[in-house]
Amino acid sequence: MDNYSIVRVYTSEKARYEGDDLAHAVEAFVRSRKIAARCVILRGIGGCYESGETASARIVELSYDLPLIIEIVLPQADVEGVVERLDAMVADGIVAVIPANVTSHRTAGALVPKNLRVRDIMTRSPVCAHADFPVRSAAELLFDSNFKALPVVDMDRRCVGIITQGDLMERAGMPVRLGLMPLLPESDRERWLRSCEALRCDGVMTAPPSVVKENARLGDAIRLMDREKRKRLPVLDDSGAVVGMLARIDVLRAIAVTKSATAAGEPKSGDQRVRYVEELTDRETLSLRASTGLKSAIDALVANGEQRAAVVDDDGRLAGIITDEILMRALGGQIGGRFSFGVGRRARLAARPISGIMERNLKVATEKMSVYEALGLMTRYGLKRIPVVDSNDIFRGMINRDSIMLAFAHLWDTPSSNTRQ
C-alpha cells in the first residue's frame, strides 16, 4: 500500500483568499504543485459554525454561506508542503490531516492528463539573450544559472533562435560542457570568454527554433519534442513573446506524478507499455574497477565518449560512480591533453585509484522496480541518470532520461490534435 494522506479543509462559501473564492484558490494551488494529488470540493446542505451561526439549504431559510469541504488526497511526502501553504491561505476554517490506506493509484490511459497544458508545467519567465548580445554575455548567463539553453529574442521578446550547450561547443569552440566550465583554470576560462567577445548570438544560435504555444496540449508538445529530438522548447504566448521554457525534465516530472501506467495489477490485453526497469534496454554500460587509476579513468571516459562510469568491485557489484567533474576537481581543473601526467606529484596523483574520490552516496534502481518508481527518484532528486542493480547488487547499466523517453515514445506517437505551434 502507498503512503497517502487526506488533507481536509472545513470552511464556508464566503471564505476568500486574496479576493478569490478560497475553494478555487486552493484548487489552483494544488494544481500548480504538479503532484500526484486529487482535489474535491463539496458543498454541504447545512451545518453550524463555531460562532453558533447556522446554515441551511432549505428554501424557507436558505443560507448564502453554506459549509464547504475541500479534500485533497496526496502522497505523504507532499503533505507538509501543502499544509504549510494552506495554513497561510485558510483564514476562516479548519485544516485536518487524516492518514489514508491507498491500495492503488491509477488514472486514465494517457501518459499525462489530456487537459494538461504546456503552461501548467513550464518554467516561467526564463532568462533570454538578444540577437546582438556578445556570445560571452550569453555564456556568462548560462554559467550563472542551472539552464543549458537560452532563448534568443528580439526587442518585442519574440523568439528568433536558441543557444544551446551544443551550439557553444560547435560554433564558438567552448572547450568543455557547461557543467565543467567553472572547474577550468581561470586563465583557460577567461581565454575562451575573450574569444567570444567578437561573436554575436545570432552567429551561433540555432534558428529558426522549435517553439510551442503556452496553451498547447502537453501531449502535442511531447510529440513535437520527440519528433524533432529537442530537449527543451521556448514557450510563446498568443502574441509570440517568450513566456517560458519547457524542458524534458518538466515532461518527466508530469509523467512521474501522473503515474498513469502504474505497475500495480496485470496489464490489459495488447498493452505494450513498459512497466519495469528490467524492460528498459537503452542503458549506459561503462564500468571501471575501483582500483583503476585517475588517468586510466580519464582515458576510458574519453575513449567511450562518456561523462561518467559506474565503479564496481571485483565481483561486479556497484560501489560508486566516477564522473569527469569529479576527476577534474581531483586533478585541479585540468584533464586530457592540457595535463602532463608524466613526472613528480602529478604522476603520483594521476595514479591514485578512483575508489578514493568516487561518489558513494547513490540513488539506485533495481531491475524489478517499476519505471515510475525509478522516474520518481530521478525527478525528485534532479538526477539525469540512475544506476541499476540486480538482486545481488551486480551493476546492470545506467538508465537516463532518454531511456525513459524512448520507452514511452510509442505512447505519444499518435495523430496530433492540430495544435498550432
CSV table of C-alpha atoms in Angstrom, one decimal:
chain,number,residue,atom,x,y,z
A,1,MET,CA,0.0,0.0,0.0
A,2,ASP,CA,1.2,3.5,-0.8
A,3,ASN,CA,1.6,6.1,2.0
A,4,TYR,CA,-1.0,8.7,1.4
A,5,SER,CA,-3.0,11.2,3.5
A,6,ILE,CA,-6.2,13.2,3.1
A,7,VAL,CA,-5.9,16.9,3.8
A,8,ARG,CA,-9.4,18.2,4.6
A,9,VAL,CA,-10.3,21.8,4.9
A,10,TYR,CA,-13.6,22.7,6.6
A,11,THR,CA,-14.7,26.2,5.5
A,12,SER,CA,-17.6,28.1,4.0
A,13,GLU,CA,-18.7,29.7,0.8
A,14,LYS,CA,-17.8,33.2,1.9
A,15,ALA,CA,-14.2,32.3,2.7
A,16,ARG,CA,-11.8,34.2,0.5
A,17,TYR,CA,-8.1,34.3,-0.3
A,18,GLU,CA,-6.6,37.3,-2.0
A,19,GLY,CA,-10.0,38.3,-3.3
A,20,ASP,CA,-10.8,34.9,-4.8
A,21,ASP,CA,-13.0,32.1,-3.5
A,22,LEU,CA,-10.9,30.1,-1.1
A,23,ALA,CA,-12.0,26.8,-2.7
A,24,HIS,CA,-11.0,28.0,-6.1
A,25,ALA,CA,-7.7,29.3,-4.8
A,26,VAL,CA,-6.9,26.0,-3.1
A,27,GLU,CA,-7.7,24.1,-6.2
A,28,ALA,CA,-5.4,26.3,-8.3
A,29,PHE,CA,-2.7,25.9,-5.7
A,30,VAL,CA,-2.9,22.1,-5.7
A,31,ARG,CA,-2.8,22.0,-9.5
A,32,SER,CA,0.2,24.3,-9.5
A,33,ARG,CA,2.2,21.9,-7.2
A,34,LYS,CA,2.3,19.3,-10.0
A,35,ILE,CA,2.0,16.4,-7.5
A,36,ALA,CA,0.0,13.2,-7.7
A,37,ALA,CA,-2.9,14.7,-5.8
A,38,ARG,CA,-6.7,14.8,-6.3
A,39,CYS,CA,-8.7,17.7,-5.0
A,40,VAL,CA,-12.5,17.5,-4.5
A,41,ILE,CA,-14.7,20.4,-3.4
A,42,LEU,CA,-18.0,19.5,-1.6
A,43,ARG,CA,-20.8,21.9,-0.6
A,44,GLY,CA,-22.8,21.0,2.5
A,45,ILE,CA,-26.6,21.2,2.7
A,46,GLY,CA,-26.5,22.5,6.3
A,47,GLY,CA,-24.5,22.9,9.4
A,48,CYS,CA,-23.3,25.3,12.0
A,49,TYR,CA,-20.1,27.2,12.8
A,50,GLU,CA,-18.1,27.8,16.0
A,51,SER,CA,-19.9,31.1,16.5
A,52,GLY,CA,-23.2,29.3,16.7
A,53,GLU,CA,-24.4,30.6,13.3
A,54,THR,CA,-26.3,28.0,11.3
A,55,ALA,CA,-26.5,27.4,7.6
A,56,SER,CA,-29.3,25.7,5.6
A,57,ALA,CA,-30.2,24.9,2.0
A,58,ARG,CA,-33.9,24.7,2.9
A,59,ILE,CA,-35.8,27.1,0.6
A,60,VAL,CA,-37.7,28.7,3.6
A,61,GLU,CA,-34.5,29.7,5.3
A,62,LEU,CA,-31.9,29.5,2.5
A,63,SER,CA,-28.4,30.5,3.7
A,64,TYR,CA,-25.9,32.3,1.5
A,65,ASP,CA,-22.9,30.9,3.4
A,66,LEU,CA,-23.2,27.1,3.1
A,67,PRO,CA,-20.4,24.9,4.5
A,68,LEU,CA,-17.6,23.7,2.2
A,69,ILE,CA,-15.3,20.8,2.5
A,70,ILE,CA,-12.2,20.7,0.4
A,71,GLU,CA,-10.5,17.3,0.3
A,72,ILE,CA,-7.0,16.7,-1.1
A,73,VAL,CA,-5.7,13.1,-1.4
A,74,LEU,CA,-2.0,13.1,-1.9
A,75,PRO,CA,1.3,11.2,-1.1
A,76,GLN,CA,2.5,11.5,2.4
A,77,ALA,CA,5.8,13.0,1.2
A,78,ASP,CA,3.9,16.1,-0.1
A,79,VAL,CA,1.7,16.7,2.9
A,80,GLU,CA,4.0,19.1,4.8
A,81,GLY,CA,4.4,21.5,1.9
A,82,VAL,CA,0.7,21.6,1.1
A,83,VAL,CA,-0.4,22.0,4.8
A,84,GLU,CA,2.2,24.8,5.3
A,85,ARG,CA,0.7,26.7,2.3
A,86,LEU,CA,-2.9,26.0,3.4
A,87,ASP,CA,-2.1,27.4,6.9
A,88,ALA,CA,-1.4,30.8,5.2
A,89,MET,CA,-4.4,30.6,2.9
A,90,VAL,CA,-7.2,29.5,5.3
A,91,ALA,CA,-8.2,32.4,7.4
A,92,ASP,CA,-11.6,31.0,8.2
A,93,GLY,CA,-11.8,27.3,8.6
A,94,ILE,CA,-10.2,24.1,10.0
A,95,VAL,CA,-7.4,22.1,8.3
A,96,ALA,CA,-7.1,18.4,9.2
A,97,VAL,CA,-4.8,15.7,8.1
A,98,ILE,CA,-6.1,12.1,8.0
A,99,PRO,CA,-4.0,9.0,7.2
A,100,ALA,CA,-5.2,7.1,4.2
A,101,ASN,CA,-4.5,3.5,3.2
A,102,VAL,CA,-4.4,3.8,-0.6
A,103,THR,CA,-4.1,0.3,-2.2
A,104,SER,CA,-3.6,1.7,-5.7
A,105,HIS,CA,-3.5,4.9,-7.6
A,106,ARG,CA,-4.4,4.8,-11.3
A,107,THR,CA,-5.5,7.3,-13.8
A,108,ALA,CA,-6.8,7.1,-17.4
A,109,GLY,CA,-4.7,5.5,-20.1
A,110,ALA,CA,-2.8,8.6,-21.3
A,111,LEU,CA,0.7,9.3,-20.0
A,112,VAL,CA,-0.4,12.8,-19.0
A,113,PRO,CA,-3.9,14.1,-18.5
A,114,LYS,CA,-5.4,15.3,-21.8
A,115,ASN,CA,-6.3,18.7,-20.3
A,116,LEU,CA,-2.8,19.4,-19.1
A,117,ARG,CA,-1.3,22.4,-21.0
A,118,VAL,CA,2.2,23.5,-21.5
A,119,ARG,CA,1.7,26.5,-19.3
A,120,ASP,CA,0.9,24.1,-16.4
A,121,ILE,CA,4.4,22.6,-16.1
A,122,MET,CA,6.7,25.1,-18.0
A,123,THR,CA,9.4,27.1,-16.3
A,124,ARG,CA,8.1,30.7,-16.4
A,125,SER,CA,9.9,33.9,-17.2
A,126,PRO,CA,13.2,32.4,-18.5
A,127,VAL,CA,16.4,34.4,-18.9
A,128,CYS,CA,16.7,35.4,-22.5
A,129,ALA,CA,19.5,36.7,-24.7
A,130,HIS,CA,19.2,39.2,-27.6
A,131,ALA,CA,20.5,38.5,-31.1
A,132,ASP,CA,23.1,41.2,-30.9
A,133,PHE,CA,24.4,40.2,-27.5
A,134,PRO,CA,28.1,39.1,-27.4
A,135,VAL,CA,28.3,35.3,-27.0
A,136,ARG,CA,30.4,36.0,-23.9
A,137,SER,CA,27.4,37.6,-22.3
A,138,ALA,CA,25.2,34.6,-23.2
A,139,ALA,CA,27.7,32.1,-21.9
A,140,GLU,CA,28.1,34.0,-18.6
A,141,LEU,CA,24.3,34.0,-18.2
A,142,LEU,CA,24.4,30.2,-18.6
A,143,PHE,CA,27.3,29.8,-16.1
A,144,ASP,CA,25.3,31.7,-13.5
A,145,SER,CA,22.2,29.6,-13.9
A,146,ASN,CA,21.2,25.9,-14.0
A,147,PHE,CA,20.0,26.3,-17.6
A,148,LYS,CA,21.5,24.5,-20.6
A,149,ALA,CA,20.0,26.8,-23.2
A,150,LEU,CA,18.9,30.4,-23.7
A,151,PRO,CA,16.1,31.6,-26.0
A,152,VAL,CA,17.3,34.5,-28.2
A,153,VAL,CA,14.7,37.2,-28.6
A,154,ASP,CA,14.1,40.5,-30.4
A,155,MET,CA,13.1,43.8,-28.8
A,156,ASP,CA,9.4,42.5,-28.6
A,157,ARG,CA,10.6,39.3,-26.8
A,158,ARG,CA,9.7,37.3,-29.9
A,159,CYS,CA,11.9,34.2,-30.2
A,160,VAL,CA,14.3,34.3,-33.1
A,161,GLY,CA,16.6,31.4,-32.0
A,162,ILE,CA,18.0,29.4,-29.2
A,163,ILE,CA,21.6,29.0,-27.9
A,164,THR,CA,22.3,25.5,-26.5
A,165,GLN,CA,25.4,23.9,-25.0
A,166,GLY,CA,25.9,22.2,-28.3
A,167,ASP,CA,25.9,25.5,-30.2
A,168,LEU,CA,28.6,26.9,-27.9
A,169,MET,CA,30.8,23.9,-28.4
A,170,GLU,CA,30.3,23.5,-32.1
A,171,ARG,CA,30.2,27.1,-33.2
A,172,ALA,CA,32.0,29.0,-30.5
A,173,GLY,CA,34.7,26.5,-29.6
A,174,MET,CA,33.7,26.0,-25.9
A,175,PRO,CA,36.3,23.6,-24.7
A,176,VAL,CA,34.2,21.5,-22.3
A,177,ARG,CA,30.5,21.2,-21.5
A,178,LEU,CA,28.8,23.9,-19.4
A,179,GLY,CA,28.9,22.0,-16.2
A,180,LEU,CA,32.7,21.7,-16.3
A,181,MET,CA,33.5,25.3,-17.3
A,182,PRO,CA,33.6,26.6,-13.8
A,183,LEU,CA,36.2,24.0,-13.0
A,184,LEU,CA,38.7,25.1,-15.7
A,185,PRO,CA,41.6,27.1,-14.5
A,186,GLU,CA,40.5,30.8,-14.5
A,187,SER,CA,43.1,31.6,-17.2
A,188,ASP,CA,41.7,29.0,-19.6
A,189,ARG,CA,38.1,30.0,-19.0
A,190,GLU,CA,38.9,33.7,-19.4
A,191,ARG,CA,40.8,33.0,-22.6
A,192,TRP,CA,37.8,31.3,-24.2
A,193,LEU,CA,35.4,34.0,-23.0
A,194,ARG,CA,37.6,36.7,-24.6
A,195,SER,CA,37.5,34.8,-27.8
A,196,CYS,CA,33.7,35.1,-27.7
A,197,GLU,CA,33.5,38.8,-27.3
A,198,ALA,CA,33.6,39.4,-31.1
A,199,LEU,CA,30.9,36.8,-31.7
A,200,ARG,CA,27.2,37.7,-31.6
A,201,CYS,CA,24.4,35.4,-30.5
A,202,ASP,CA,22.8,35.4,-33.9
A,203,GLY,CA,26.0,33.9,-35.3
A,204,VAL,CA,26.0,30.8,-33.1
A,205,MET,CA,22.3,30.3,-32.3
A,206,THR,CA,20.1,27.6,-33.8
A,207,ALA,CA,17.5,29.2,-36.0
A,208,PRO,CA,14.7,29.0,-36.6
A,209,PRO,CA,13.9,27.5,-33.2
A,210,SER,CA,11.3,24.8,-32.5
A,211,VAL,CA,8.7,26.5,-30.2
A,212,VAL,CA,5.4,25.7,-28.6
A,213,LYS,CA,2.4,27.9,-27.5
A,214,GLU,CA,1.7,28.0,-23.8
A,215,ASN,CA,-1.9,26.9,-24.3
A,216,ALA,CA,-0.9,23.8,-26.4
A,217,ARG,CA,-1.8,20.4,-25.0
A,218,LEU,CA,1.2,18.9,-23.3
A,219,GLY,CA,0.7,15.7,-25.3
A,220,ASP,CA,1.2,17.7,-28.5
A,221,ALA,CA,4.4,19.4,-27.1
A,222,ILE,CA,5.8,15.9,-26.2
A,223,ARG,CA,5.2,14.7,-29.7
A,224,LEU,CA,7.0,17.8,-31.1
A,225,MET,CA,10.0,17.2,-28.8
A,226,ASP,CA,10.1,13.6,-29.8
A,227,ARG,CA,9.7,14.2,-33.5
A,228,GLU,CA,12.4,17.0,-33.6
A,229,LYS,CA,14.7,15.4,-30.9
A,230,ARG,CA,14.6,18.5,-28.7
A,231,LYS,CA,15.3,18.5,-25.0
A,232,ARG,CA,13.7,21.9,-24.5
A,233,LEU,CA,11.4,24.3,-26.2
A,234,PRO,CA,10.8,28.0,-25.8
A,235,VAL,CA,7.2,28.7,-24.9
A,236,LEU,CA,5.3,31.6,-26.5
A,237,ASP,CA,2.1,33.5,-25.6
A,238,ASP,CA,-0.5,34.4,-28.1
A,239,SER,CA,1.5,37.5,-29.2
A,240,GLY,CA,4.5,35.3,-29.9
A,241,ALA,CA,6.5,36.6,-26.9
A,242,VAL,CA,8.6,34.1,-24.9
A,243,VAL,CA,6.9,33.4,-21.5
A,244,GLY,CA,8.5,30.1,-20.5
A,245,MET,CA,10.7,27.1,-21.3
A,246,LEU,CA,9.5,23.5,-21.5
A,247,ALA,CA,12.3,21.1,-20.7
A,248,ARG,CA,12.5,17.3,-20.9
A,249,ILE,CA,12.7,17.2,-17.1
A,250,ASP,CA,9.4,19.1,-16.8
A,251,VAL,CA,7.7,16.5,-19.0
A,252,LEU,CA,9.2,13.6,-17.0
A,253,ARG,CA,8.0,15.2,-13.7
A,254,ALA,CA,4.5,15.4,-15.2
A,255,ILE,CA,4.6,11.7,-16.2
A,256,ALA,CA,6.0,10.7,-12.8
A,257,VAL,CA,3.3,12.4,-10.8
A,258,THR,CA,0.6,11.2,-13.1
A,259,LYS,CA,1.6,7.5,-12.6
A,260,SER,CA,-0.8,6.6,-15.3
A,261,ALA,CA,0.7,3.3,-16.2
A,262,THR,CA,1.3,2.0,-12.6
A,263,ALA,CA,2.9,-1.4,-12.3
A,264,ALA,CA,0.2,-2.5,-9.9
A,265,GLY,CA,-2.1,-5.1,-11.4
A,266,GLU,CA,-1.8,-7.1,-14.6
A,267,PRO,CA,-1.5,-5.3,-17.9
A,268,LYS,CA,-4.5,-5.3,-20.2
A,269,SER,CA,-4.5,-7.5,-23.3
A,270,GLY,CA,-2.5,-5.8,-26.0
A,271,ASP,CA,-0.9,-3.3,-23.6
A,272,GLN,CA,2.7,-2.8,-24.8
A,273,ARG,CA,3.8,-0.1,-22.4
A,274,VAL,CA,6.9,-0.6,-20.4
A,275,ARG,CA,6.3,-1.3,-16.7
A,276,TYR,CA,9.5,-2.4,-15.1
A,277,VAL,CA,13.1,-1.2,-15.2
A,278,GLU,CA,14.3,-4.6,-16.5
A,279,GLU,CA,12.4,-3.8,-19.7
A,280,LEU,CA,14.5,-0.7,-20.3
A,281,THR,CA,17.1,-1.9,-22.7
A,282,ASP,CA,18.7,1.5,-23.6
A,283,ARG,CA,21.4,1.8,-21.0
A,284,GLU,CA,24.9,3.2,-20.4
A,285,THR,CA,27.1,0.2,-19.5
A,286,LEU,CA,30.6,1.6,-19.0
A,287,SER,CA,32.1,0.4,-15.7
A,288,LEU,CA,35.5,0.6,-14.1
A,289,ARG,CA,37.1,-1.3,-11.3
A,290,ALA,CA,37.6,0.5,-8.0
A,291,SER,CA,41.4,0.1,-8.4
A,292,THR,CA,41.5,2.0,-11.7
A,293,GLY,CA,43.8,5.0,-11.6
A,294,LEU,CA,42.6,8.5,-12.3
A,295,LYS,CA,44.5,8.8,-15.6
A,296,SER,CA,43.2,5.5,-16.8
A,297,ALA,CA,39.6,6.5,-15.8
A,298,ILE,CA,40.0,9.7,-17.9
A,299,ASP,CA,41.3,7.7,-20.9
A,300,ALA,CA,38.3,5.3,-20.6
A,301,LEU,CA,35.7,8.1,-20.5
A,302,VAL,CA,37.3,9.9,-23.4
A,303,ALA,CA,37.6,6.7,-25.5
A,304,ASN,CA,33.9,5.8,-24.9
A,305,GLY,CA,32.6,9.4,-25.3
A,306,GLU,CA,31.1,9.3,-21.8
A,307,GLN,CA,30.9,11.7,-18.9
A,308,ARG,CA,30.6,9.1,-16.2
A,309,ALA,CA,31.1,5.4,-15.4
A,310,ALA,CA,30.0,3.0,-12.7
A,311,VAL,CA,32.6,1.9,-10.3
A,312,VAL,CA,32.4,-1.8,-9.4
A,313,ASP,CA,34.3,-4.2,-7.1
A,314,ASP,CA,36.0,-7.4,-8.4
A,315,ASP,CA,32.7,-9.3,-8.4
A,316,GLY,CA,30.9,-6.6,-10.4
A,317,ARG,CA,28.9,-5.2,-7.5
A,318,LEU,CA,28.2,-1.5,-7.7
A,319,ALA,CA,30.5,0.5,-5.4
A,320,GLY,CA,30.1,4.1,-6.7
A,321,ILE,CA,30.1,6.5,-9.6
A,322,ILE,CA,33.0,8.4,-11.2
A,323,THR,CA,32.4,11.5,-13.4
A,324,ASP,CA,34.5,13.8,-15.5
A,325,GLU,CA,33.6,16.6,-13.0
A,326,ILE,CA,34.9,14.6,-10.0
A,327,LEU,CA,38.1,13.8,-12.0
A,328,MET,CA,38.6,17.5,-12.9
A,329,ARG,CA,38.2,18.5,-9.3
A,330,ALA,CA,40.8,15.9,-8.2
A,331,LEU,CA,43.3,17.0,-10.9
A,332,GLY,CA,43.0,20.7,-10.3
A,333,GLY,CA,40.7,21.5,-13.2
A,334,GLN,CA,42.9,20.0,-15.9
A,335,ILE,CA,42.3,16.8,-17.9
A,336,GLY,CA,43.3,15.3,-21.2
A,337,GLY,CA,45.9,17.0,-23.4
A,338,ARG,CA,46.2,20.0,-21.1
A,339,PHE,CA,47.6,18.0,-18.3
A,340,SER,CA,51.1,16.4,-18.0
A,341,PHE,CA,50.9,13.1,-16.1
A,342,GLY,CA,54.5,12.1,-16.7
A,343,VAL,CA,56.5,13.3,-13.7
A,344,GLY,CA,56.6,14.0,-10.0
A,345,ARG,CA,53.5,14.8,-7.9
A,346,ARG,CA,51.2,14.9,-11.0
A,347,ALA,CA,52.2,11.4,-11.9
A,348,ARG,CA,51.5,10.1,-8.4
A,349,LEU,CA,48.2,12.0,-8.3
A,350,ALA,CA,47.1,10.5,-11.7
A,351,ALA,CA,47.9,7.0,-10.5
A,352,ARG,CA,45.6,7.2,-7.4
A,353,PRO,CA,42.7,4.8,-7.5
A,354,ILE,CA,39.3,6.2,-8.2
A,355,SER,CA,37.9,4.5,-5.1
A,356,GLY,CA,39.3,7.4,-3.1
A,357,ILE,CA,37.3,10.1,-4.9
A,358,MET,CA,34.2,8.3,-6.4
A,359,GLU,CA,30.7,9.3,-5.4
A,360,ARG,CA,29.4,6.6,-2.9
A,361,ASN,CA,26.0,8.1,-1.8
A,362,LEU,CA,23.9,6.9,-4.7
A,363,LYS,CA,20.3,6.6,-5.6
A,364,VAL,CA,19.8,3.2,-7.2
A,365,ALA,CA,17.1,1.5,-9.2
A,366,THR,CA,16.5,-2.3,-9.2
A,367,GLU,CA,15.6,-4.4,-12.1
A,368,LYS,CA,12.2,-5.2,-10.5
A,369,MET,CA,11.4,-1.6,-9.7
A,370,SER,CA,8.5,-0.1,-11.7
A,371,VAL,CA,9.6,2.5,-14.2
A,372,TYR,CA,7.5,5.1,-12.4
A,373,GLU,CA,9.4,4.5,-9.1
A,374,ALA,CA,12.7,4.9,-10.9
A,375,LEU,CA,11.4,8.0,-12.7
A,376,GLY,CA,10.2,9.3,-9.3
A,377,LEU,CA,13.7,9.0,-7.9
A,378,MET,CA,15.2,10.8,-10.9
A,379,THR,CA,12.8,13.7,-10.8
A,380,ARG,CA,12.7,14.0,-7.0
A,381,TYR,CA,16.5,14.3,-6.7
A,382,GLY,CA,17.1,16.1,-10.1
A,383,LEU,CA,19.1,13.1,-11.5
A,384,LYS,CA,19.8,12.8,-15.2
A,385,ARG,CA,20.5,9.1,-14.8
A,386,ILE,CA,20.4,6.4,-12.2
A,387,PRO,CA,22.4,3.1,-11.9
A,388,VAL,CA,20.5,-0.2,-12.0
A,389,VAL,CA,21.5,-3.3,-10.0
A,390,ASP,CA,20.0,-6.8,-9.8
A,391,SER,CA,19.0,-8.7,-6.7
A,392,ASN,CA,22.7,-9.4,-5.9
A,393,ASP,CA,23.8,-5.7,-6.3
A,394,ILE,CA,25.5,-6.5,-9.6
A,395,PHE,CA,25.7,-3.4,-11.8
A,396,ARG,CA,23.4,-3.8,-14.8
A,397,GLY,CA,23.9,-0.4,-16.5
A,398,MET,CA,22.6,3.1,-16.1
A,399,ILE,CA,19.2,4.4,-17.3
A,400,ASN,CA,18.8,8.1,-18.1
A,401,ARG,CA,16.1,10.5,-19.2
A,402,ASP,CA,16.5,9.4,-22.8
A,403,SER,CA,15.9,5.8,-21.7
A,404,ILE,CA,12.6,6.8,-20.2
A,405,MET,CA,11.5,9.0,-23.0
A,406,LEU,CA,12.4,6.3,-25.5
A,407,ALA,CA,10.4,3.7,-23.6
A,408,PHE,CA,7.3,5.9,-23.6
A,409,ALA,CA,7.7,7.2,-27.2
A,410,HIS,CA,5.2,4.8,-28.8
A,411,LEU,CA,2.5,6.1,-26.4
A,412,TRP,CA,2.6,9.6,-27.8
A,413,ASP,CA,3.3,8.6,-31.4
A,414,THR,CA,-0.3,9.3,-32.4
A,415,PRO,CA,-2.0,12.0,-34.5
A,416,SER,CA,-1.8,15.4,-33.0
A,417,SER,CA,-4.9,17.4,-32.2
A,418,ASN,CA,-3.7,20.0,-34.7
A,419,THR,CA,-2.5,22.5,-32.1
A,420,ARG,CA,-0.6,25.2,-34.0
A,421,GLN,CA,3.0,25.7,-32.9
